[in-house]
XYZ file of C-alpha atoms in Angstrom:
628
model
C 40.221 -17.308 20.356
C 37.547 -16.435 17.781
C 34.940 -15.279 18.936
C 32.192 -16.245 16.459
C 29.079 -13.535 17.274
C 25.675 -14.937 15.949
C 21.468 -14.754 16.312
C 20.698 -18.086 17.681
C 17.425 -17.547 16.307
C 18.924 -18.008 12.924
C 18.680 -20.898 10.940
C 21.377 -20.297 9.202
C 24.007 -20.302 11.826
C 25.347 -23.523 12.130
C 26.634 -23.239 8.461
C 27.862 -19.395 8.596
C 31.840 -19.553 6.081
C 34.221 -17.381 7.772
C 36.995 -15.710 6.037
C 39.792 -14.173 8.166
C 40.835 -10.703 6.738
C 44.378 -10.130 8.060
C 45.027 -6.760 6.257
C 46.330 -4.228 8.230
C 44.960 -1.558 5.887
C 41.932 -0.179 6.992
C 42.000 3.045 4.778
C 38.779 1.896 3.237
C 37.290 2.369 6.476
C 34.903 5.562 6.497
C 36.465 6.136 9.527
C 39.612 6.872 8.344
C 38.253 8.406 5.130
C 37.277 11.513 7.456
C 40.865 11.831 9.226
C 39.535 9.079 12.795
C 40.995 6.669 13.306
C 41.032 3.485 16.453
C 41.669 3.844 19.700
C 44.166 2.350 21.847
C 42.338 -0.595 23.082
C 42.766 -4.775 21.320
C 39.103 -6.588 20.570
C 39.402 -10.031 20.460
C 38.165 -11.372 16.921
C 34.954 -10.829 16.164
C 33.219 -12.337 12.807
C 29.541 -10.906 11.215
C 27.461 -13.365 10.010
C 27.246 -13.298 6.323
C 24.236 -11.583 4.758
C 22.531 -12.637 1.951
C 19.242 -11.681 0.148
C 17.673 -14.210 1.356
C 17.781 -12.999 4.750
C 15.716 -10.221 4.550
C 12.287 -10.144 3.186
C 10.964 -8.084 0.759
C 8.071 -6.713 2.983
C 9.649 -5.752 5.424
C 9.914 -2.043 6.624
C 13.585 -0.299 7.062
C 13.139 0.094 10.918
C 12.477 -3.874 10.522
C 15.440 -4.848 8.397
C 17.833 -1.906 10.133
C 16.842 -4.206 13.332
C 17.891 -7.361 11.558
C 21.071 -5.757 10.370
C 21.556 -5.099 14.551
C 21.281 -8.999 14.594
C 23.351 -9.409 12.028
C 25.922 -7.510 13.819
C 26.115 -9.145 16.649
C 24.560 -7.060 18.603
C 22.356 -8.300 21.455
C 21.414 -4.598 23.819
C 19.338 -1.775 22.893
C 19.443 1.617 25.377
C 17.208 3.706 25.031
C 14.473 6.855 25.389
C 11.568 6.386 23.050
C 9.769 8.905 21.388
C 6.565 9.753 18.341
C 9.369 10.876 16.083
C 10.996 6.801 16.129
C 7.868 4.649 16.884
C 8.527 2.298 14.354
C 12.142 1.883 15.274
C 10.725 1.668 18.789
C 8.337 -0.820 17.465
C 10.740 -3.185 15.797
C 13.876 -3.046 18.378
C 10.811 -4.282 20.732
C 9.858 -7.033 18.287
C 13.073 -8.473 17.652
C 15.558 -11.304 19.550
C 17.372 -7.660 20.740
C 16.980 -7.034 25.044
C 15.706 -3.462 24.639
C 15.882 -1.259 27.874
C 13.964 2.297 28.319
C 16.023 4.294 30.241
C 15.327 7.409 32.169
C 17.307 9.672 30.079
C 19.476 9.375 26.936
C 22.382 10.226 28.906
C 22.394 7.000 30.998
C 20.851 5.251 28.370
C 24.776 5.866 26.440
C 26.603 5.570 28.588
C 25.544 1.478 30.182
C 25.282 1.348 25.964
C 29.083 1.681 27.410
C 29.966 -0.538 29.620
C 27.678 -3.103 28.601
C 30.437 -3.499 25.183
C 32.542 -3.356 27.647
C 31.494 -6.301 30.168
C 30.280 -8.088 27.036
C 32.261 -7.379 23.982
C 29.756 -7.238 22.028
C 28.800 -3.441 19.945
C 25.513 -2.019 21.197
C 22.523 0.251 20.766
C 21.824 3.543 21.747
C 18.120 4.648 20.267
C 16.412 7.723 20.604
C 14.059 10.182 19.051
C 14.156 13.376 17.583
C 15.810 16.815 18.878
C 16.037 15.829 22.956
C 16.653 13.284 22.991
C 19.478 12.715 20.589
C 21.511 16.132 22.050
C 20.643 13.827 25.697
C 23.256 10.965 23.906
C 25.553 13.259 23.389
C 28.516 13.724 26.633
C 27.404 9.349 26.702
C 28.794 9.214 22.667
C 31.452 11.147 23.437
C 32.708 9.083 26.452
C 32.016 5.683 23.622
C 34.726 7.645 21.484
C 37.312 8.514 24.278
C 36.459 5.752 25.946
C 36.786 2.837 22.387
C 33.742 1.254 22.858
C 31.690 -0.239 20.065
C 27.762 1.665 19.726
C 25.910 2.700 17.580
C 23.049 5.754 18.029
C 19.919 4.486 16.010
C 18.042 7.781 16.300
C 15.014 10.003 14.551
C 14.793 12.937 12.283
C 12.561 15.368 10.698
C 11.181 13.676 7.223
C 12.324 15.322 4.283
C 8.974 17.226 3.035
C 9.178 19.092 6.935
C 11.775 20.474 6.923
C 11.557 23.670 7.102
C 8.537 24.251 7.962
C 8.998 23.951 12.160
C 8.247 20.230 13.394
C 7.653 18.764 16.364
C 11.543 18.400 17.915
C 12.789 19.250 14.080
C 15.189 17.903 13.225
C 17.788 18.956 10.132
C 19.900 21.413 9.183
C 17.676 24.090 10.376
C 18.102 22.883 13.953
C 20.895 21.217 14.280
C 24.398 21.424 12.562
C 24.643 18.426 10.455
C 28.707 18.512 10.127
C 30.024 16.030 12.967
C 25.911 14.833 14.467
C 24.701 13.177 11.185
C 28.432 13.227 9.232
C 31.626 11.327 10.313
C 34.379 13.688 12.631
C 35.306 13.927 16.023
C 32.508 12.102 17.819
C 31.237 9.484 14.912
C 33.731 7.083 12.679
C 30.526 6.616 10.962
C 27.511 8.787 10.646
C 24.373 9.028 7.844
C 20.815 10.006 7.214
C 18.506 7.389 5.611
C 16.607 8.744 2.753
C 16.383 5.465 1.042
C 15.907 1.665 1.779
C 17.912 1.500 -1.507
C 21.143 2.884 1.017
C 20.824 -0.662 3.342
C 23.231 -2.935 1.234
C 25.750 -0.184 2.018
C 25.097 1.019 5.447
C 25.535 -2.545 6.562
C 29.140 -3.124 4.666
C 30.300 -0.021 6.611
C 29.096 -1.023 9.806
C 30.394 -4.950 9.927
C 33.654 -3.452 8.020
C 33.711 -0.377 10.651
C 33.069 -2.961 13.598
C 35.912 -5.180 12.865
C 38.172 -3.046 12.708
C 40.104 -3.368 15.373
C 39.593 -0.683 18.426
C 36.744 0.969 19.072
C 33.365 2.497 16.327
C 30.773 4.652 17.161
C 27.981 5.070 14.767
C 25.114 7.118 13.921
C 22.214 5.885 11.806
C 19.733 9.021 11.632
C 16.081 7.946 10.269
C 13.714 9.836 9.018
C 10.018 9.312 10.093
C 8.350 8.622 7.445
C 11.088 6.710 6.087
C 11.121 4.380 8.751
C 8.197 2.622 8.019
C 9.020 2.477 3.876
C 9.164 -0.852 2.151
C 12.472 -2.949 1.157
C 11.898 -3.726 -2.163
C 13.802 -4.346 -4.843
C 16.898 -4.494 -3.467
C 20.065 -7.075 -3.600
C 22.173 -7.956 -0.971
C 25.357 -9.380 -1.666
C 27.038 -11.999 0.505
C 28.460 -10.092 3.242
C 31.232 -12.040 5.040
C 33.697 -10.240 7.561
C 35.758 -10.886 10.081
C 37.395 -9.292 12.517
C 41.553 -8.310 11.678
C 44.515 -7.535 13.899
C 46.979 -4.671 13.172
C 50.269 -6.582 13.316
C 53.843 -4.825 13.145
C 56.224 -5.624 10.876
C 58.882 -8.584 11.468
C 62.098 -6.046 11.635
C 60.438 -3.585 13.474
C 59.513 -6.514 16.660
C 63.445 -7.486 16.341
C 64.419 -3.848 17.145
C 61.890 -2.967 19.811
C 63.371 -6.341 21.196
C 66.987 -5.250 20.717
C 66.277 -2.124 22.638
C 64.328 -3.540 25.640
C 66.037 -7.067 25.522
C 70.003 -5.100 25.963
C 69.099 -3.277 29.802
C 66.471 -3.389 32.323
C 63.768 -1.945 30.999
C 60.283 -1.370 32.366
C 56.189 -1.857 31.324
C 53.589 0.564 31.537
C 50.434 -0.916 30.769
C 47.412 0.449 29.585
C 43.254 -0.079 29.464
C 44.474 -1.387 24.976
C 46.527 -4.151 26.782
C 43.282 -5.339 28.574
C 43.417 -9.087 26.130
C 46.840 -9.601 26.425
C 46.718 -9.744 30.451
C 49.020 -13.558 29.766
C 51.385 -12.335 26.944
C 52.572 -9.913 29.736
C 53.223 -11.890 32.418
C 55.105 -13.782 30.504
C 56.870 -10.824 29.473
C 57.147 -9.477 32.583
C 58.437 -12.758 34.165
C 61.008 -13.751 31.605
C 62.620 -10.235 31.906
C 62.515 -9.068 35.587
C 61.044 -6.044 34.409
C 59.066 -3.706 36.536
C 55.636 -3.592 35.980
C 53.420 -0.402 36.053
C 49.893 0.658 34.911
C 47.286 3.284 34.662
C 44.134 3.718 36.059
C 41.985 1.714 34.064
C 45.105 -0.847 33.586
C 43.864 -1.945 36.863
C 44.061 -5.722 37.139
C 45.894 -6.472 33.563
C 49.017 -7.433 35.491
C 47.891 -8.314 38.506
C 48.486 -6.339 41.571
C 49.840 -8.228 44.172
C 52.932 -9.430 42.047
C 55.954 -8.957 43.315
C 57.063 -7.049 39.826
C 54.540 -4.347 40.036
C 55.437 -1.053 41.318
C 52.498 0.434 41.160
C 49.786 2.598 39.433
C 50.388 5.767 37.888
C 48.365 9.040 37.315
C 45.470 9.966 39.167
C 45.033 8.203 41.959
C 48.578 6.164 42.096
C 50.893 5.481 43.648
C 54.176 6.596 45.273
C 56.029 3.752 44.450
C 56.396 4.846 40.282
C 57.575 7.262 41.976
C 60.058 5.422 44.034
C 60.984 2.928 41.396
C 61.299 6.106 38.682
C 63.967 7.713 41.110
C 65.771 4.563 43.233
C 65.657 2.144 39.730
C 65.272 4.027 36.424
C 65.127 1.837 33.638
C 67.055 2.263 30.501
C 63.043 2.139 28.489
C 59.628 2.112 29.103
C 57.462 -0.372 27.060
C 54.457 1.094 26.434
C 51.080 -1.055 25.355
C 47.996 0.452 24.631
C 47.791 3.944 26.598
C 48.103 6.854 25.038
C 50.167 8.658 28.177
C 47.246 11.483 28.270
C 47.090 13.579 31.471
C 44.805 11.505 33.859
C 47.484 8.054 33.309
C 50.955 10.923 33.463
C 50.325 13.815 34.766
C 53.500 14.622 31.508
C 55.484 14.204 34.715
C 59.374 14.652 32.895
C 60.498 11.718 35.919
C 58.483 9.433 33.459
C 60.702 9.308 30.739
C 63.398 7.095 31.017
C 66.875 7.570 30.304
C 66.662 6.365 26.734
C 63.046 6.762 25.868
C 60.152 5.207 25.227
C 59.038 1.714 23.169
C 55.474 2.758 22.705
C 52.990 -0.358 20.719
C 49.735 1.174 20.009
C 47.186 -0.144 16.974
C 46.498 3.824 16.825
C 49.966 5.259 14.587
C 48.998 9.043 16.125
C 49.170 7.997 19.581
C 53.101 7.427 20.352
C 54.948 10.890 21.010
C 52.215 13.327 21.337
C 52.067 12.639 25.494
C 56.078 13.558 25.859
C 56.795 14.829 21.777
C 60.316 15.194 23.122
C 61.326 11.952 24.190
C 63.136 9.359 22.306
C 60.144 7.108 21.300
C 60.283 4.231 18.871
C 56.480 3.464 17.522
C 54.866 0.224 16.769
C 51.644 -0.025 14.962
C 50.504 -3.217 15.762
C 48.056 -4.441 18.422
C 48.885 -5.160 22.051
C 48.779 -9.040 22.384
C 49.982 -9.562 18.421
C 53.270 -7.947 18.727
C 54.004 -9.712 22.321
C 53.756 -13.486 20.740
C 56.078 -12.005 18.263
C 58.114 -10.248 21.227
C 58.464 -13.549 23.281
C 60.380 -15.047 20.596
C 62.700 -12.823 20.939
C 63.688 -13.402 24.503
C 67.028 -13.992 25.399
C 68.435 -17.357 26.920
C 69.920 -14.999 29.853
C 68.327 -15.262 33.628
C 66.063 -12.645 34.103
C 67.040 -10.203 36.178
C 66.219 -10.043 40.242
C 62.675 -8.182 41.251
C 63.120 -8.705 44.981
C 64.221 -4.953 45.279
C 61.226 -3.053 43.573
C 59.049 -1.026 45.849
C 55.487 -1.517 46.094
C 51.985 -0.208 46.670
C 52.063 -0.273 49.855
C 48.863 0.206 51.998
C 48.574 3.055 54.521
C 48.360 2.744 58.187
C 44.848 3.734 59.371
C 45.028 5.187 62.626
C 41.795 4.711 65.295
C 39.289 7.355 65.158
C 35.366 7.652 66.289
C 32.881 5.366 65.306
C 30.997 7.863 63.073
C 31.424 9.144 60.438
C 32.877 6.552 58.134
C 36.570 7.757 57.068
C 36.654 6.513 53.128
C 39.667 4.461 53.959
C 37.547 2.556 55.801
C 34.722 2.082 53.454
C 37.209 1.294 50.331
C 39.203 -1.595 53.082
C 35.570 -3.144 53.146
C 34.757 -2.649 49.740
C 37.826 -4.999 48.810
C 37.177 -7.554 51.567
C 33.568 -8.039 50.472
C 33.124 -6.801 46.850
C 36.517 -7.182 45.220
C 38.418 -10.585 47.087
C 34.368 -12.231 47.664
C 32.765 -11.563 44.694
C 33.063 -11.636 40.991
C 31.195 -8.010 40.205
C 32.629 -5.647 38.316
C 33.667 -2.632 40.338
C 32.760 1.256 38.272
C 34.225 4.274 39.453
C 32.471 7.702 38.909
C 34.705 10.749 38.383
C 35.745 12.948 40.758
C 36.443 11.790 44.496
C 35.566 8.398 43.981
C 37.668 7.281 41.512
C 41.135 8.602 43.637
C 39.996 6.532 46.830
C 38.584 3.427 44.842
C 42.011 3.565 42.313
C 44.597 4.552 44.596
C 43.319 1.715 47.886
C 41.447 -1.227 45.589
C 43.914 -4.337 44.344
C 42.528 -6.282 41.215
C 44.596 -9.248 40.261
C 42.124 -10.291 37.137
C 41.668 -7.747 34.035
C 37.762 -7.134 33.506
C 37.115 -6.480 37.075
C 37.553 -2.621 37.087
C 36.345 0.684 34.700
C 36.787 3.706 35.562
C 36.857 6.866 32.365
C 39.751 8.697 31.935
C 39.662 10.431 29.184
C 35.742 12.126 29.253
C 35.049 11.771 33.247
C 31.533 13.009 32.840
C 29.979 12.522 36.479
C 26.759 10.174 35.754
C 28.996 7.678 33.930
C 29.521 5.248 37.015
C 25.799 5.849 38.303
C 24.288 4.844 35.311
C 26.564 2.362 33.397
C 26.744 0.484 36.324
C 22.466 -0.987 34.884
C 24.570 -1.512 31.299
C 27.479 -3.887 32.854
C 25.498 -5.939 34.957
C 22.899 -6.295 32.619
C 25.127 -7.556 29.929
C 27.125 -9.932 31.679
C 23.676 -10.697 34.819
C 25.551 -10.305 37.185
C 26.455 -8.115 40.440
C 28.060 -5.056 39.315
C 29.080 -2.052 41.483
C 29.372 1.218 40.844
C 31.473 4.032 43.457
C 29.863 6.906 43.475
C 29.548 10.700 44.845
C 26.244 12.167 46.069
C 26.391 14.815 43.094
C 26.618 11.660 40.479
C 23.249 10.053 42.129
C 21.505 12.812 42.469
C 22.627 14.240 38.687
C 22.028 10.823 36.882
C 20.685 7.669 37.953
C 19.226 4.815 36.353
C 17.224 3.206 39.860
C 14.414 3.386 38.598
C 15.743 1.421 35.462
C 17.258 -1.179 36.890
C 13.806 -2.061 38.919
C 12.319 -2.511 35.833
C 14.475 -4.954 34.555
C 15.337 -6.502 37.463
C 19.182 -5.939 36.707
C 21.362 -6.498 40.145
C 23.474 -3.618 39.693
C 25.330 -1.665 43.489
C 25.667 1.445 44.429
C 28.027 2.637 47.079
C 27.498 5.841 47.753
C 30.326 8.722 49.418
C 27.799 10.625 51.545
C 29.242 14.382 52.444
C 26.612 16.532 51.336
C 29.099 18.254 49.041
C 30.919 18.394 45.810
C 33.672 17.564 47.782
C 36.814 17.595 44.630
C 35.528 20.917 43.424
C 35.320 21.984 48.058
C 38.537 20.360 49.006
C 40.012 21.819 45.238
C 38.936 25.156 45.828
C 40.111 25.226 49.822
C 43.426 23.920 48.861
C 44.318 26.060 45.538
C 43.154 29.116 47.761
C 40.147 30.356 46.117
C 37.410 31.437 48.385
C 33.523 31.728 47.979
C 32.326 29.057 45.271
C 29.458 27.052 46.988
C 30.060 23.282 46.116
C 27.853 22.527 48.956
C 24.386 21.015 49.077
C 21.473 19.780 51.376
C 21.964 16.399 52.586
C 19.939 13.602 50.669
C 19.006 10.020 52.278
C 19.883 7.679 48.910
C 18.912 4.509 50.514
C 14.876 6.019 51.423
C 15.140 7.354 47.547
C 15.994 3.581 46.145
C 12.949 2.180 48.592
C 10.820 4.922 47.038
C 11.334 3.821 43.705
C 11.338 -0.202 44.795
C 14.746 -0.702 45.194
C 16.249 -1.511 48.443
C 18.972 0.569 50.390
C 19.983 1.179 53.626
C 22.414 4.330 55.097
C 25.417 3.357 57.062
C 26.386 5.619 59.800
C 29.113 3.779 61.149
C 32.195 2.728 60.485
C 31.072 -1.187 62.258
C 28.404 -1.271 60.074
C 30.390 -0.752 56.891
C 30.899 -4.541 55.685
C 27.651 -5.773 57.127
C 26.186 -3.515 54.501
C 28.310 -4.843 51.762
C 27.810 -7.810 52.425
C 23.356 -7.307 52.228
C 23.763 -6.023 48.908
C 26.270 -8.033 47.392
C 23.491 -10.784 48.750
C 20.824 -9.130 47.368
C 18.890 -10.304 44.074
C 17.313 -6.492 43.241
C 19.216 -3.196 42.837
C 20.637 -2.060 45.653
C 21.906 1.487 47.438
C 24.714 1.378 50.347
C 23.759 5.488 51.524
C 27.474 5.714 53.320
C 28.158 8.776 55.849
C 31.443 9.846 54.746
C 34.044 12.563 56.278
C 33.979 15.501 54.129
C 37.660 15.842 55.386
C 39.468 13.522 55.160
C 41.619 14.483 52.062
C 41.743 12.201 48.352
C 44.772 10.955 47.555
C 45.283 12.660 44.010
C 48.588 15.132 44.923
C 49.678 14.836 42.090
C 46.751 15.961 39.613
C 47.340 19.016 41.507
C 51.187 19.641 40.089
C 49.791 19.130 36.999
C 47.257 21.465 37.478
C 50.438 24.204 38.678
C 52.617 23.221 35.774
C 49.300 24.546 33.561
C 49.828 28.008 35.257
C 46.498 26.974 37.950
C 47.814 29.159 41.147
C 47.755 28.022 44.750
C 47.671 30.721 47.360
C 48.385 27.892 50.326
C 51.673 27.299 51.788
C 53.431 23.536 51.828
C 52.783 23.634 55.333
C 48.598 23.617 54.475
C 48.522 22.531 51.379
C 46.573 18.344 50.953
C 46.803 15.988 48.850
C 43.665 16.965 46.912
C 42.730 17.082 43.201
C 40.580 19.708 41.559
C 38.959 18.668 38.835
C 39.037 15.270 38.428
C 39.953 15.100 34.816
């Protein structure tokens, strides 16, 4: 179904005319011209409002006009930190129909924008002032590109007459490298410094085309302080009517993939890029009897309680996947929307089926990279379109019996003293109260929080679980949860470590805007993935401990609510209180720091890359270091 993004206040919205773009050639995009490619995720159809000269008042400033362009592009939310160099732009944003959230740190604003995009499926905006405003946001924008989000950065820069004269927070080629920050490259699909209002029509076209393409799109518009207030006069705005399009494979390639898959038993490996094709994946699996596994980011796309689900692969994954590959190996594996990178596969050779992969992705450079020596039949297509065509080739024969497939099994939890809280007890309570008892989106921070949540929690629907596996920056979930909750106007829950909470949380922002975010803190007074990892590697002397912190007290000091949980018997009641709260809430859980995280696969991957451990097999624990 096509989802139209329109400005609800536009008088012309009911009369918009749209056209579909069906071409698979997106070489006209700035991103492709500079060697970058779409991320391996799939977007539902997004339609940009047509734009013409009637939409703009010639007395508007450049800043006001840029904001109008953003509204036309379907943006609803802007996250950032203001400053003097972008005062006019900040004013234009604040007096528009956009919801503008002023954050405490630009990195947090960027992470929130990423998660707001995935929660709403709309493009989002990050705004910063010059100099450190831009550099502070770079990690979050790096994550936006890595996660495949659609995010536009608006930043201020020094006006041309003042460049090279040591202006306050000077932002120019004298102080910052222009390549990659103000031009397209590895960080931005599209980037430009706006020196004149005459550039705006072409910039709008570039943005509209970029947002219409499948996959992620991260752009940077840098607006000099003086240009922000200049008037938009004498500009011709051509009619611009852009619709989202899908990348589709040639019929002969789909037919060949059907022959390869349906001739022998095969498995399905589901990644985050397949999140909009859940129904088609389920149809394919149930009609063929194929076993299904998923990446950490792909949890819930195929129900984890389904009899054909064999487990999660990679970091925090399930031993049942290994059992399946050893005891009932498929002839081939159909890979859908995952790059099969280290967090998903650990490049484990045991994951290569005898006859190789059929790998589907919108980025033609993805298939074959993770396993370059494996036989890979690659298909460039978005996942939903490919599966809709593949299902037409299904044979009439009965599907294979899936009753003997292995499944992830919850590990028995032995009785123990009520204090401190064991992480697996906490996860069981989160499963009951948050996952099954609410509709909240759940985010997990990198580190042990990632591995415990990925390993223990089970989801039966897509769009409920978010982790970052490419960048894996600390501070992503503790700030991203605010964007997720705000964008969907409902609960979002972040499972995080104490180190991440001390690094960069946005409790104050959530309080200001009364955003119903919940933080569940695994409080062990350590960077515990580092602590446990160094120990298992036999490396001594590194200090990963930190002074104990009362995060519930900090939350209350900022105007939120919070509770400290010291006993396992109190965990469920605390979570119920957090889910029922109408205000931001912190659940500060004193966890057992010595419980080994379920991350053994990462250690094997590190060993394969040359990291040596001095521990013996008898003393080694299933610990991961570092997360990604």
